[in-house]
CSV table of C-alpha atoms in Angstrom, one decimal:
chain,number,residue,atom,x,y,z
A,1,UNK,CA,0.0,0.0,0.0
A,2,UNK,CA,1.6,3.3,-0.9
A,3,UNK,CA,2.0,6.3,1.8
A,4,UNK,CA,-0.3,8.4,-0.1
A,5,UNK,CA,-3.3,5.6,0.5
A,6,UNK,CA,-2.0,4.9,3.8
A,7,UNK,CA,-2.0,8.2,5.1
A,8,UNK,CA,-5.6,9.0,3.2
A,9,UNK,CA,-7.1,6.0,5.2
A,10,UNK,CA,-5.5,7.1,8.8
A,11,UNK,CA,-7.3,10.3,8.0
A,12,UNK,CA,-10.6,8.9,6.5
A,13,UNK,CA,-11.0,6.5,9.8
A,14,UNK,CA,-9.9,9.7,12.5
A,15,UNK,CA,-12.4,11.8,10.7
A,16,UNK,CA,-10.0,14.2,9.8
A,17,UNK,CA,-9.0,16.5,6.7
A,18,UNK,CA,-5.2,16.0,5.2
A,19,UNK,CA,-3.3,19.5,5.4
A,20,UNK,CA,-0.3,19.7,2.4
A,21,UNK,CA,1.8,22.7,2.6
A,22,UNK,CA,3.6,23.8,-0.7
A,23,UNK,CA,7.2,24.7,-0.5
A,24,UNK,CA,9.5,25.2,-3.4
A,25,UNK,CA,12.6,23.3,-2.8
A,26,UNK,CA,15.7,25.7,-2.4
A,27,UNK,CA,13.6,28.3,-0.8
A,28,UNK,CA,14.2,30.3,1.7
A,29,UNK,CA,17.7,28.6,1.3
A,30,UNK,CA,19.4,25.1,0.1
A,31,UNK,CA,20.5,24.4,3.3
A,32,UNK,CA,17.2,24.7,5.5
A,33,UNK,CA,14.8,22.0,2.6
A,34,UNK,CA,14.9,19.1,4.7
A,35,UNK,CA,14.6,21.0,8.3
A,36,UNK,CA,11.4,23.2,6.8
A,37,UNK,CA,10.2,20.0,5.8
A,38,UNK,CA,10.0,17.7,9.1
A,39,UNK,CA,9.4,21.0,10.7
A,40,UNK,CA,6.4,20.9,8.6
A,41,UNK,CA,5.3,17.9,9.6
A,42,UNK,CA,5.8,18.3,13.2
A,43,UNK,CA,3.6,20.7,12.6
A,44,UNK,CA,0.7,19.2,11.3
A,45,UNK,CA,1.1,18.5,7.9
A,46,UNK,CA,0.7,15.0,6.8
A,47,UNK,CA,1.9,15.4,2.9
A,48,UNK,CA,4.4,17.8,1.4
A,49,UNK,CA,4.4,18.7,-1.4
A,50,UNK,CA,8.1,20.1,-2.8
A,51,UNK,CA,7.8,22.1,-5.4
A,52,UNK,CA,10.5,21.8,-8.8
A,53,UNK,CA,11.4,25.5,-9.4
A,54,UNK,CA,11.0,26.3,-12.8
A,55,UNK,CA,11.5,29.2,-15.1
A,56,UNK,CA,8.3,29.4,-16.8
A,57,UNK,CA,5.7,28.3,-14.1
A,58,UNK,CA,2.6,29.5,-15.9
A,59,UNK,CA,0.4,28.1,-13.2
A,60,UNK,CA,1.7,29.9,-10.5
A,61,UNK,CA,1.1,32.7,-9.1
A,62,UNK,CA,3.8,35.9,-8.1
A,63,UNK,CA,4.3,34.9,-5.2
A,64,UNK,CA,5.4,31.1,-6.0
A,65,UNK,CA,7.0,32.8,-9.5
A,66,UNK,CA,9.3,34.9,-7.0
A,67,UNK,CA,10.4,31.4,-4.5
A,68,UNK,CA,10.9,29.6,-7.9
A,69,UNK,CA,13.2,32.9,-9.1
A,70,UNK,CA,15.1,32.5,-5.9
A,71,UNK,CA,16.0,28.8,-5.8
A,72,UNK,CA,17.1,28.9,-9.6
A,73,UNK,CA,19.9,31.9,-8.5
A,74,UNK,CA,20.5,29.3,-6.0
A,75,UNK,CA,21.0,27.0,-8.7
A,76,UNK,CA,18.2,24.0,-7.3
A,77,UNK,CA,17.8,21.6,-9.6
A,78,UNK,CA,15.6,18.7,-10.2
A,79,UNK,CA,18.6,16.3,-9.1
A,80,UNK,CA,18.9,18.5,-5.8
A,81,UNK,CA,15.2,17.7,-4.9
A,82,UNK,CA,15.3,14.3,-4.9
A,83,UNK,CA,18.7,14.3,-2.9
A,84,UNK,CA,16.7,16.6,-0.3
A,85,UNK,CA,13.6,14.0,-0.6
A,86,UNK,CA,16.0,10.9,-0.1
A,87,UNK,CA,17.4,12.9,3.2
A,88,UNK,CA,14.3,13.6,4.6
A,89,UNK,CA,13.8,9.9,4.1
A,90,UNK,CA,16.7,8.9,6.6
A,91,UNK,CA,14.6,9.9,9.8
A,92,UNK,CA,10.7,10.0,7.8
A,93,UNK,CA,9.7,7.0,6.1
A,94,UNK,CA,5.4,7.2,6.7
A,95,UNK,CA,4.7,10.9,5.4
A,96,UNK,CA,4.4,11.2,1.7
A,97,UNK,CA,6.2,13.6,-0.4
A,98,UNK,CA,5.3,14.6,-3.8
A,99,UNK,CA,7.1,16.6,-6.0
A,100,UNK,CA,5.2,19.2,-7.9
A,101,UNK,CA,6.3,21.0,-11.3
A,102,UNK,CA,6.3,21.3,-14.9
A,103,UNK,CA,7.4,18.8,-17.7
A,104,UNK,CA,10.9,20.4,-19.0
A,105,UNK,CA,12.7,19.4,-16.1
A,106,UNK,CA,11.1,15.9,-16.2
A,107,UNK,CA,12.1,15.2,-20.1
A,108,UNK,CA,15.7,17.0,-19.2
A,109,UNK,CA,16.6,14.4,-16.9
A,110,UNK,CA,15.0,11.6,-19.2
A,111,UNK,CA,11.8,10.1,-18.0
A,112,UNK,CA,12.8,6.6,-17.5
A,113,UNK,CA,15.7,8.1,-15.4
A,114,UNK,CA,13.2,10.6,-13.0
A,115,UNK,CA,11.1,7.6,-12.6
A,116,UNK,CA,13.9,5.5,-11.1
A,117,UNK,CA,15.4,8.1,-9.3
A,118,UNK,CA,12.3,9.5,-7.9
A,119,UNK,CA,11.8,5.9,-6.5
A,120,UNK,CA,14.9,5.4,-5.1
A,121,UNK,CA,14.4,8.7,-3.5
A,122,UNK,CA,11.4,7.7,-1.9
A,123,UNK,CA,9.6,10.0,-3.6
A,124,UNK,CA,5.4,8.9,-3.7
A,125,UNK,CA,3.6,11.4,-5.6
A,126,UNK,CA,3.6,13.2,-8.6
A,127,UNK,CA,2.0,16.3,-10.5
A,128,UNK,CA,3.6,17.7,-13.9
A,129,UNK,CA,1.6,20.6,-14.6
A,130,UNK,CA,1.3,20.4,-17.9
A,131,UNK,CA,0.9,16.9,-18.2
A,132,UNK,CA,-2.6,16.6,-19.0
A,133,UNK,CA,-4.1,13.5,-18.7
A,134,UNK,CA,-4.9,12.6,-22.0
A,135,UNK,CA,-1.2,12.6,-23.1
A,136,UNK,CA,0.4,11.2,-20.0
A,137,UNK,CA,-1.0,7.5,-20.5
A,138,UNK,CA,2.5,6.2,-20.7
A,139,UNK,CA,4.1,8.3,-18.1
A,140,UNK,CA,1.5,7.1,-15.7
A,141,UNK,CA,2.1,3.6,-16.5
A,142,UNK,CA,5.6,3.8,-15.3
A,143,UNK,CA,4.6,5.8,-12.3
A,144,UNK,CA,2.3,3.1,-11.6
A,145,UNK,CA,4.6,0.4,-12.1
A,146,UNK,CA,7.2,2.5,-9.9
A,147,UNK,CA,4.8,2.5,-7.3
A,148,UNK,CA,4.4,6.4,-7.6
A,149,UNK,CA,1.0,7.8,-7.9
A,150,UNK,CA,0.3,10.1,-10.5
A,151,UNK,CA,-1.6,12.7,-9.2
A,152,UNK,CA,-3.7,15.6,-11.7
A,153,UNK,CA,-5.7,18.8,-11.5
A,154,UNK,CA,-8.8,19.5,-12.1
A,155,UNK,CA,-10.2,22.9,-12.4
A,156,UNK,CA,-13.7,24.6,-12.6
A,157,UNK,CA,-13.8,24.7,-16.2
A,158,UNK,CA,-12.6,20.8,-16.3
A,159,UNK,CA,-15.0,19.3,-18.5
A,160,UNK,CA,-16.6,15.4,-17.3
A,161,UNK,CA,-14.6,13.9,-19.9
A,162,UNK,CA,-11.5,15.2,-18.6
A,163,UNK,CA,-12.8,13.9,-14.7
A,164,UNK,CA,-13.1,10.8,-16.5
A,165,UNK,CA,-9.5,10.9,-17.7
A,166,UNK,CA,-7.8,11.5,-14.7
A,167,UNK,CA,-10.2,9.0,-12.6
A,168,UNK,CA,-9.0,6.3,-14.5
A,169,UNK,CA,-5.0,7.3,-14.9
A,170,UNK,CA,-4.7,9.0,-11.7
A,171,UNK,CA,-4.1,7.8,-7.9
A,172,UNK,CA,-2.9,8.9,-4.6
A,173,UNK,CA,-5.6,11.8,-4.5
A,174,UNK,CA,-6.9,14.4,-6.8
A,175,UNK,CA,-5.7,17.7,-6.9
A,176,UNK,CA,-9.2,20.4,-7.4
A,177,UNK,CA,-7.6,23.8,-8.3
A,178,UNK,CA,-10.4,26.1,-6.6
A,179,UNK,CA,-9.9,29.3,-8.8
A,180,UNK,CA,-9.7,30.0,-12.2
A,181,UNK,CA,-6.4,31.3,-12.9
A,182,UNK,CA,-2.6,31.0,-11.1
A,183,UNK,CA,-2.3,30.1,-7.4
A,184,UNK,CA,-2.8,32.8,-4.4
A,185,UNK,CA,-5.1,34.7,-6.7
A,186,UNK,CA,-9.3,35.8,-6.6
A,187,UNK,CA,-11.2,34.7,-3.5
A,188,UNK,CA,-12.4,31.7,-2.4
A,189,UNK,CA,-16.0,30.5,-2.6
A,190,UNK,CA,-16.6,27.5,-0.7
A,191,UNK,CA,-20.0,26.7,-1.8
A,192,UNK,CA,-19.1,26.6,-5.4
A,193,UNK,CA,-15.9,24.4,-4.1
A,194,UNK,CA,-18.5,22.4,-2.7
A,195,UNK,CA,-20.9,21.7,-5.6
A,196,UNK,CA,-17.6,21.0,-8.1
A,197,UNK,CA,-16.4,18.8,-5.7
A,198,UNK,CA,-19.7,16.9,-5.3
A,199,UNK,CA,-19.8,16.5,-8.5
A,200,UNK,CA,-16.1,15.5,-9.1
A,201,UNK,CA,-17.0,12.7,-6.3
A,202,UNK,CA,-19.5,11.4,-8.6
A,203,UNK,CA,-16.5,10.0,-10.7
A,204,UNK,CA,-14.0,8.7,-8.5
A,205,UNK,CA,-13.9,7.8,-4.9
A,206,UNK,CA,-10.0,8.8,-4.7
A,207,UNK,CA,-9.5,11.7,-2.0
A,208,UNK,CA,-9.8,15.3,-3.5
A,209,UNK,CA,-7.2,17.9,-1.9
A,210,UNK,CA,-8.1,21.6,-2.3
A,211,UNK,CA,-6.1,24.1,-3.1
A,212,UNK,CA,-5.3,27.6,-5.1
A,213,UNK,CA,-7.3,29.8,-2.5
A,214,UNK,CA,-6.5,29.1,1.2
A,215,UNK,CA,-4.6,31.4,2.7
A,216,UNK,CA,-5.5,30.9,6.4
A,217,UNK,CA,-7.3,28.8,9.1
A,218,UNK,CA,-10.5,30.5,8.2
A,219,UNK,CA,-10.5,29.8,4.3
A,220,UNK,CA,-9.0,26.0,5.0
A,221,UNK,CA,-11.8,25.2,7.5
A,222,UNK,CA,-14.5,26.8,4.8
A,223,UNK,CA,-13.5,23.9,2.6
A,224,UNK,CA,-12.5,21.1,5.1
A,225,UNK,CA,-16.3,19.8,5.3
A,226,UNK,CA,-16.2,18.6,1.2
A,227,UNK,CA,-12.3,18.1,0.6
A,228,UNK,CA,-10.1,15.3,1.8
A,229,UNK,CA,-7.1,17.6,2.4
A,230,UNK,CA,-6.4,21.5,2.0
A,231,UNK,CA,-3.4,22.4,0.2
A,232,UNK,CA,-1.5,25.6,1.2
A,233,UNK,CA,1.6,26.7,-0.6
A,234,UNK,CA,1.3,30.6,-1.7
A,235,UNK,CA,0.4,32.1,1.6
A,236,UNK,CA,2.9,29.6,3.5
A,237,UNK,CA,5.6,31.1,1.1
A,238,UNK,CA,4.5,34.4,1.4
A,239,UNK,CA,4.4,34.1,5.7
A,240,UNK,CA,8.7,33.0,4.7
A,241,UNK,CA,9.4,35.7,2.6
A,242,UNK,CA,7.7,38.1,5.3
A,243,UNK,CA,10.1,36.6,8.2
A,244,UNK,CA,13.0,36.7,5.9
A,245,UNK,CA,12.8,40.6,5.4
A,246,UNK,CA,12.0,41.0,9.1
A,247,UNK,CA,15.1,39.1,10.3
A,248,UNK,CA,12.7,36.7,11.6
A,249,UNK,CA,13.5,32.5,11.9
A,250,UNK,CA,11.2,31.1,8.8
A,251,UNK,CA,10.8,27.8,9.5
A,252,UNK,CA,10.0,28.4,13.0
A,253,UNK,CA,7.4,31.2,11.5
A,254,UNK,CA,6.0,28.6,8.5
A,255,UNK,CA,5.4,26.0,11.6
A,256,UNK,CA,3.6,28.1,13.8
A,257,UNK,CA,1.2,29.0,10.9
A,258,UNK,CA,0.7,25.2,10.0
A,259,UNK,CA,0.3,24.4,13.6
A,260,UNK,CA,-2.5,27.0,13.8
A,261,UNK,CA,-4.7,25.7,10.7
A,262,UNK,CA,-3.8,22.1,12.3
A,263,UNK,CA,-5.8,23.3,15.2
A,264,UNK,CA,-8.2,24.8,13.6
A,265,UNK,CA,-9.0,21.9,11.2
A,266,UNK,CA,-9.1,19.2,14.5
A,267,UNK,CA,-11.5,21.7,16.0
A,268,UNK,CA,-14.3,20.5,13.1
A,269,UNK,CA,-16.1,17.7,14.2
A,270,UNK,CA,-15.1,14.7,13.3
A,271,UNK,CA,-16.7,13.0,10.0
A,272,UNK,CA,-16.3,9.5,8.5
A,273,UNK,CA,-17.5,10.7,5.1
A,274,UNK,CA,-17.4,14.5,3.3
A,275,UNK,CA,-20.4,15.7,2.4
């Protein structure tokens, strides 16, 4: 059974929602990946996803654009990723990690190659951006066979043929971006959230994470009663880059913030199904 599933059960049978903080890897620095990452989880979180920076990352948002500027002067690379993922590994081996980012990178370092290295890495999720599922039946078939899950977004414009698609290639859990547009932008509405992801449900019973418009406790619990998991990455990078320029410790400041939403999301009660 792979982490991803475990760690969806765990949370299915506690009644609780998953909480997946986005970092980019390399940011705030090289040297402090791995220690923002169990701090992270100490914290709270029970996935990570690490983002690959990348120059061109059309899905993002500024503030993710600017972390992804600042770890490629820092010269991050793909291979440094999975070296910080294989690390983390030596003292985590139960929460998942899944690497997040766009297809250049991917194809660079040859896909057979990622595949094997993200494995050996322990690495246990996946999403390409710009993968879409209708021309990524082969690369999910070695993901699969890797043990890897291949995980896709759906939007509010995704049409049912395109749920269809990534019910049947994808695993792990379902990313539903909540906005139309780039990450940390509009505002959130949780009842349209709701009725998509209703409706999203009626094609796959994989867990559906959230994501694209929480920015605090507030907006995470709004969504917590439909979605398997909130995922927070533009306001958690922001909160870093705020505690950088204010000579402030940002790891300690990016777990205080997941500790908070942590708290806030056990304070639902508990449910065995989302509605």
């Amino acid at each position: 059974m792979s982490r991803l599933k475990t760690t969806f059960d765990r949370l299915k049978q506690a009644g609780k929602t998953g909480l997946v903080p986005y970092i980019t890897a390399g940011d705030p620095s090289r040297e402090t990946v791995v220690a923002l990452m169990h701090g992270l989880v100490q914290n709270g979180a029970d996935v990570l996803e690490l983002g690959v920076p990348f120059s061109d990352p059309m899905a993002d948002g500024p503030v993710i654009q600017r972390s992804s500027e600042r770890a490629l002067t820092r010269h991050v690379t793909l291979h440094d990723c999975l070296d910080w993922v294989a690390e983390f590994r030596k003292t985590d081996a139960t929460t998942p990690v899944v690497l997040m980012g766009y297809a250049n990178p991917v194809e660079r370092f040859g896909v057979d190659a990622f595949v094997k290295a993200a494995k050996q890495s322990g690495v246990d999720g996946t999403i390409i951006v710009d993968y879409p599922p209708e021309e990524c039946e082969e690369f999910s078939g070695l993901l699969r066979a890797a043990d890897i899950d291949p995980i896709f977004l759906l939007a509010p414009t995704s049409t049912d043929q395109r749920m269809k698609d990534v019910a049947r290639l994808g695993s792990g859990y379902l990313y539903y971006v909540s906005l139309r547009g780039v990450t940390g932008a509009g505002h959130l509405d949780p009842t349209a959230v709701a009725q998509r992801v209703d409706h999203i449900r009626s094609f796959t019973s994989m867990p559906i994470g959230v994501g694209f418009g929480i920015s605090d406790a507030a907006s995470a619990v709004a969504v917590a009663s439909t979605a398997d998991a909130v995922v927070i990455g533009s306001a958690l990078i922001r909160l870093m880059e705020d505690a950088q320029k204010n000579a402030q410790d940002p790891i300690q400041k990016a777990g205080e913030f997941m500790a908070g939403i942590r708290k806030a999301l056990d304070a639902m009660p508990a449910t065995q199904e989302k509605a």
